[in-house]
Amino acid sequence: MAKLAEAAKGFDQFKAAVARNDLSTAKRLLTTLKLKLTELAAPPPVYERTPTSQQELLLAREVLEQAVLLSVRLQDEAAFERNFMQLKTYYTDSRSLLPASKAEALTTGLNLMRLLVQNRIAEFHTELEVLPAEAHASRDVQHAELLERWLMEGAYNKVLAARDSMPDPAYAYLMERLLTTVREEIAGCSERAYDSLSVADARKLMLFASDQEATAFAEERGWEVKGGRVFFTGMEASTDAAELPSKELISHALTYARELERIV
Amino acid sequence: MALVQQPTSAANLLALLEEDDDSLRLYALQALDRVVHDFWFQIASAITSVEAFYDDEDFIHRELAALVASKVFYHLGELNDALTYALGAGALFDTNEQSEYVQTILSSCIDRYVEMRRAEAEGREAVVVDQRLTVIVERLFSRCFTDGQFEQAVGIALETRRLDKLEEAVHRSPDTVGILTYALRVSQDLVVSREFRFEVLRLLIKLYESVESPDWVSICQCLMFLDDAAEVAKILERLLKGSEDDALLAYQVCFDLFENEQQAFSLQVWSLLEHAAPRLPQAAPDAAAHAADAGAADAALPAPAAPPAPTGATSAGFTGVPAGAAPAAAAAQLDAASEPTGGPEAAGLPAGGPAGAAAAAAADSNGRGAEPMDTDGLATLAVVAHLSPEEHAQAERWSKLHGIITGVTPISLYLEFLSSHNHADRQILKNMKAVVEVRNSVCHSAVIFANAVMHAGTTVDAFLRESMDWLTRATNWAKFSATAGLGVIHRGHLAQGRNLMAPYLPPSASGSPYSEGGALYALGLIHTNHGQAIRGFLLESLRSTSHEVTQHGACLGLGLAALGTGDEEVFEDLKGVLYTDSAVAGEAAGLALGLLCVGSASDKAGELLAYAHDTQHEKIIRGVALGLAFIMYAREEGAETLVEQMTRDQDPILRFGGMYVIGLAYRGTANNAAVQKLLHFAVADVSDDVRRAAVLCLGFVLMGVPEQCPRIVALLAESYNPHLRYGAAMAVGVACAGTGMRAATDLLEPLLSDAVDFVRQGALIASALVLMQQPEAKVAALRKRVERVVGDKHEEAMARMGAIMAAGLLDAGGRNATPALRSHSGYFRRTSVVALALFTQYWYWYPLSYCISLALQPAALIGLNGDLRLPAFSVVCKCKPSLFAYPPPVTQEAAAAAAKVPTAVLSTSVRARDKAKKKEKKKAEATADAPVDAPAAMETDDSAAAAGPKEGGAGDGGAAARASANGVGTSANGARTKEAPEEPASCRVDNPGRVVPAQERFVELDPAARWVPIKPQRAAAGILVLKDRRPGEPVELVSAAAAPAPVVQQTPAPAPAPTAAPAAPARGAPPSRNTDDEVPPPEPFEYTPP
């Protein structure tokens, strides 16, 4: 009881800190808060039945949801992933024990976005598959699904346009990151598709606001910018798959056959 | 505290693990430790981070991380990693937990520890045993002790080579004797390293001696393995000087020692004991000692036979006994014996001479071991009448012991048993003889072999005598073998062996070197394990001949007679023969050298190997190679150097020998390395001979665990290479000999109808070996097949030969013997194993097939009282009497009925019928001589006569005559009535009775009976020394009629002197039944080309 109250108090402080936008304090508070949570009996993986298990679980879930949002604000993807993994069990294992969470759609959507940003498409789809049916209906999830489809289609302009239709401001950072991902994709394609491009074209292609940005990016990638053109050097098409060592294979096969004959 | 919800994933915990805070990580690890058995697969993907925690020296909970990692690796099946981390977990790893994880880790922990201890002991590389492992193992030991699991503790102690723990286990166990017995048994079976086994045995002896009533029988056998004759002698001396029971125990110890067939050791024990033997005071102590020697015929050189053959005179001459002594010996009909120096002395003493002769006669009249004692009493009383009764009793004990340990008593007991219980069916031989055409010498000599093995040790050579004409077809080496066969028949006939062979021995009338050589070989077979007496004669024969065939026989004979004695003089002579570089003689010399030094690992091996490289003769190389294998017998690791040398040799024959070195050096150990090596050669060598030998030798390595053998060779038995199939069949035959194991017969079954003749041959022989002395229900199918193969004229000679040999083996020793590779106490019998190895050489050299007789152990149960006589004693066998009864004899009618079958089948048309008639006529002509034989057979073979009219009875053959003798008395009598009554569920086996190995577990002793074994724990088989629980009452001995003497004399035994009275009533006149059988030995035959 006392622990729960203590944790609840800690959580209030944490929320206050977040509200103050004092992120470093919030982060510190979060760690102690998590420690307090481990002392509670109800949260996973213990799942003991205590008189206050409902509250404990609710509190724990809320803490973690806040932790996820905080990590987005801190732009710390690793922490985001950790926190979400810890949170996820509340959406799956203990789903039946608790009333639905308001923040569930948001965190799930954020997580899906994160996977897109990190280009972990397989995991993205796995996550989608395990989502409960009602979650698919939420705007957040649909948004992420759309983005993924566009990305796959190569409709990068639509992705770009989606920047303006974010379901929640929390997405801002991730959308920004998504743009970078998209740009990386385009750059990768361009390298293979063209020998060189004019800086203007490159800017348009890679969705830069200005030529300077494009030039900086090109230099970052190690491309050569000469006389207003970008040359995709350093990409000497390595001759494809090494030649098959057919002679060797044949001789191996023959040796095996010989050996087999000698065995028993 | 019911759980509200089962977690379905550990992902959250793993995420928690990544947090920066140590206390969060600790919490995560604790939580993971709880769920690891459910979510190891998830943790496995993050195992690197868990490992990283363990590797992080600063992380205070690294032990917990190690525990989690260990559990994950356990689930992943990476036991090595799991163990490493479990060790890292230190105290967190709870050895007392009953979970599967802990048990598995513990066992791999023990495995690792065992491995390290072994590596440490062998000192191949510097190994430091992990202290943490030691701690865990010791924790296990103390747990075993507190839980009272002492047997387990003994097992682990042996495996881990912790003799201190073994000692502790024995001391702490409430049942010290029980645990010692267990330790002794497992040390034989489980301890792979020979050196360590010796260490264990020494410790066990020490422990054994500290308990109250030590198990002397086991101790002495241990000591035998340590080759510590002095200690055995000391124990025996103490026992002999103790109470009556102690003396009985001493006898039992000696019987068991003898059963292990270590001739040299027994001799050594006796020579040590001899010094301690009570010197009879005053009046001619020499004479008394001499008398003892004279009685126990073995140590003394036999006086020459007074032979029926005129040639005997010469042989009398060369042993240098004064002519005056000869008539006395002659009157008594034999080699009663005197030491070379004793001869004149005996002649000089008026009382001693006749007494010795009379006693010898008595000994011959019944061949019982008890006799020597009488002799002793007689002679002693005659010479020194004023001995006190105590001293007299002591002296008697010593002489009895002497008789046992040197083998005279057991050999004669077994001889008597085999001879009186002989149930060999001569009709089988006659049928084979009739269908085998004489011109086919392979089959012809196989029939002679079959006869020899069937009658091995029974002294019944009637079949040979009936078929003299037929026998004369054997020429050259076949004649050599045939003569050797006589030795097999008379195996163990120490008293008369020499006499029986006299007509053939050099210089013989016929002068055929083949029969001379065969006779010398035969003498070796007769005197195996007990060759002191014959050694001089064989040596003399070897020196006095220069014919290579005679030399061949003499070498083999010497090798067998001096088996394992390492006699220097014999060695030099044999080496001399080897170096003459004569192929035939050299081969035998090579083998004989090996036999002489069997198991000695003598450094002469190098010399022999060098010679094998020098010589051009393949035969000599092969002989030497096998000889080397014998020298390395049971040396295990000690043979490795030689194995390396031989298996890498260019010469396939030496590699072939190398296989045998592996097989014999690791005999019965099931040593993994040896099995692997043999399997490697079985598939990788270029020579078929080597491959065949490699597979075959698997049988030797696996003979300790016969149940594994069929599984291991199963694939090889399906090989495309017939040599491998043959080898697989023989391996199973060797390893599973006498077991009747289902897996073995299943494996052999398809090989019996193999496409290649010699594979069929091997399969037939192996099946016979496996099924010897098994219940008839199992054997019947094989008998039928053997009969068919023998009778089939279109069958290949090789397969027919195999079938004939199989028929002989099935009925070996008058249906009373099994190849016993282990003694009843579970040790390997050296002679038997070596004999089996020699037998497998029949592939190259038919005469060696006769060596199988040496491996035969009579399936006898013989009870002896303190006087080494057979009291009326019986045991109960808790099974149906018919189960282990002798198979019914083959009748003539059966053969006739079989011949009629074709007519019935073919009578579909007139033409067919005509044809059939013609055929039948032909057949009648072909078998014309068989019916002629029949009446004679009926007359002579009483078992056939008695059983002929009987319908499928439960009993065996000669129901009335043998009822009490073969021990299934009640049922055999029952079988005589028209309606067979319901078969009883148990039967009585009277002393001496037939108890086949498979029957042993059904045998029960009556603890309330008058006679109980002195050592109750011992298996009820073989020779048992019995203790009299009602000593006051008159002793009822088994009558002579029930246990007829094997030897029948032409001259009646002189009545024993009155002074020997106590023994006299038991010795009836020899029964008349045998008189017909025992006619003089067959005349020497000579083949004259038509």
Tab-separated table of C-alpha atoms in Angstrom, chain A residues 27 31 34-35 37-40 43-50 53 57 79 81-83 85-90 92-97 261-264, chain B residues 1-9 11-21 23-24 27 31-32 34-35 683-684 686 691 715-716 718-721 724:
chain	number	residue	atom	x	y	z
A	27	LYS	CA	14.458	11.274	-16.715
A	31	THR	CA	14.494	5.720	-13.122
A	34	LYS	CA	10.773	2.248	-12.277
A	35	LEU	CA	12.683	0.899	-9.310
A	37	LEU	CA	7.529	-0.319	-9.622
A	38	THR	CA	9.761	-3.383	-9.350
A	39	GLU	CA	8.927	-3.519	-5.695
A	40	LEU	CA	5.242	-3.859	-6.407
A	43	PRO	CA	3.117	-5.881	-12.309
A	44	PRO	CA	4.592	-8.484	-14.593
A	45	PRO	CA	6.262	-10.862	-14.466
A	46	VAL	CA	5.099	-11.552	-10.925
A	47	TYR	CA	1.382	-11.069	-11.411
A	48	GLU	CA	0.476	-11.694	-7.853
A	49	ARG	CA	-3.063	-10.982	-6.760
A	50	THR	CA	-2.972	-8.197	-4.260
A	53	SER	CA	-3.337	-5.066	-8.048
A	57	LEU	CA	-1.053	-2.271	-12.829
A	79	ALA	CA	15.172	4.237	-24.553
A	81	GLU	CA	12.360	0.816	-27.592
A	82	ARG	CA	13.171	-0.355	-24.055
A	83	ASN	CA	10.252	1.477	-22.582
A	85	MET	CA	8.967	-3.313	-24.760
A	86	GLN	CA	8.268	-2.972	-21.068
A	87	LEU	CA	4.947	-1.359	-21.747
A	88	LYS	CA	3.835	-3.811	-24.360
A	89	THR	CA	3.182	-6.594	-21.925
A	90	TYR	CA	0.410	-4.421	-20.419
A	92	THR	CA	-1.028	-7.988	-24.322
A	93	ASP	CA	-0.725	-10.183	-21.245
A	94	SER	CA	-2.652	-8.024	-18.843
A	95	ARG	CA	-5.008	-6.538	-21.372
A	96	SER	CA	-7.940	-8.371	-19.917
A	97	LEU	CA	-7.202	-7.125	-16.418
A	261	GLU	CA	32.470	-46.394	-53.055
A	262	ARG	CA	35.201	-47.312	-50.648
A	263	ILE	CA	33.003	-47.080	-47.609
A	264	VAL	CA	31.471	-50.350	-46.635
B	1	MET	CA	-1.231	-16.391	-4.070
B	2	ALA	CA	-2.686	-17.479	-7.324
B	3	LEU	CA	-1.208	-15.937	-10.335
B	4	VAL	CA	-3.504	-13.608	-12.099
B	5	GLN	CA	-1.862	-14.065	-15.390
B	6	GLN	CA	0.866	-16.175	-16.983
B	7	PRO	CA	3.396	-14.016	-18.726
B	8	THR	CA	3.695	-14.769	-22.403
B	9	SER	CA	6.908	-13.039	-23.133
B	11	ALA	CA	10.712	-9.179	-23.856
B	12	ASN	CA	9.834	-6.626	-21.218
B	13	LEU	CA	12.372	-8.094	-18.856
B	14	LEU	CA	15.018	-8.134	-21.511
B	15	ALA	CA	14.243	-4.495	-22.168
B	16	LEU	CA	14.673	-3.863	-18.497
B	17	LEU	CA	18.059	-5.474	-18.680
B	18	GLU	CA	19.214	-2.779	-21.023
B	19	GLU	CA	18.513	-0.054	-18.483
B	20	ASP	CA	21.414	1.842	-17.083
B	21	ASP	CA	20.640	1.296	-13.472
B	23	SER	CA	19.334	-2.299	-9.420
B	24	LEU	CA	16.975	-2.415	-12.389
B	27	TYR	CA	15.646	-6.963	-10.833
B	31	ALA	CA	12.854	-11.973	-12.897
B	32	LEU	CA	14.549	-13.676	-15.840
B	34	ARG	CA	12.344	-17.126	-12.609
B	35	VAL	CA	10.983	-17.358	-16.120
B	683	VAL	CA	35.929	-49.991	-43.571
B	684	ALA	CA	39.190	-48.372	-44.554
B	686	VAL	CA	42.558	-52.267	-48.526
B	691	ARG	CA	38.892	-55.993	-42.774
B	715	LEU	CA	25.552	-52.353	-40.465
B	716	LEU	CA	28.644	-54.321	-41.350
B	718	GLU	CA	24.746	-55.728	-44.541
B	719	SER	CA	27.938	-54.731	-46.283
B	720	TYR	CA	28.457	-55.511	-49.925
B	721	ASN	CA	31.758	-57.116	-49.021
B	724	LEU	CA	32.810	-58.104	-43.724
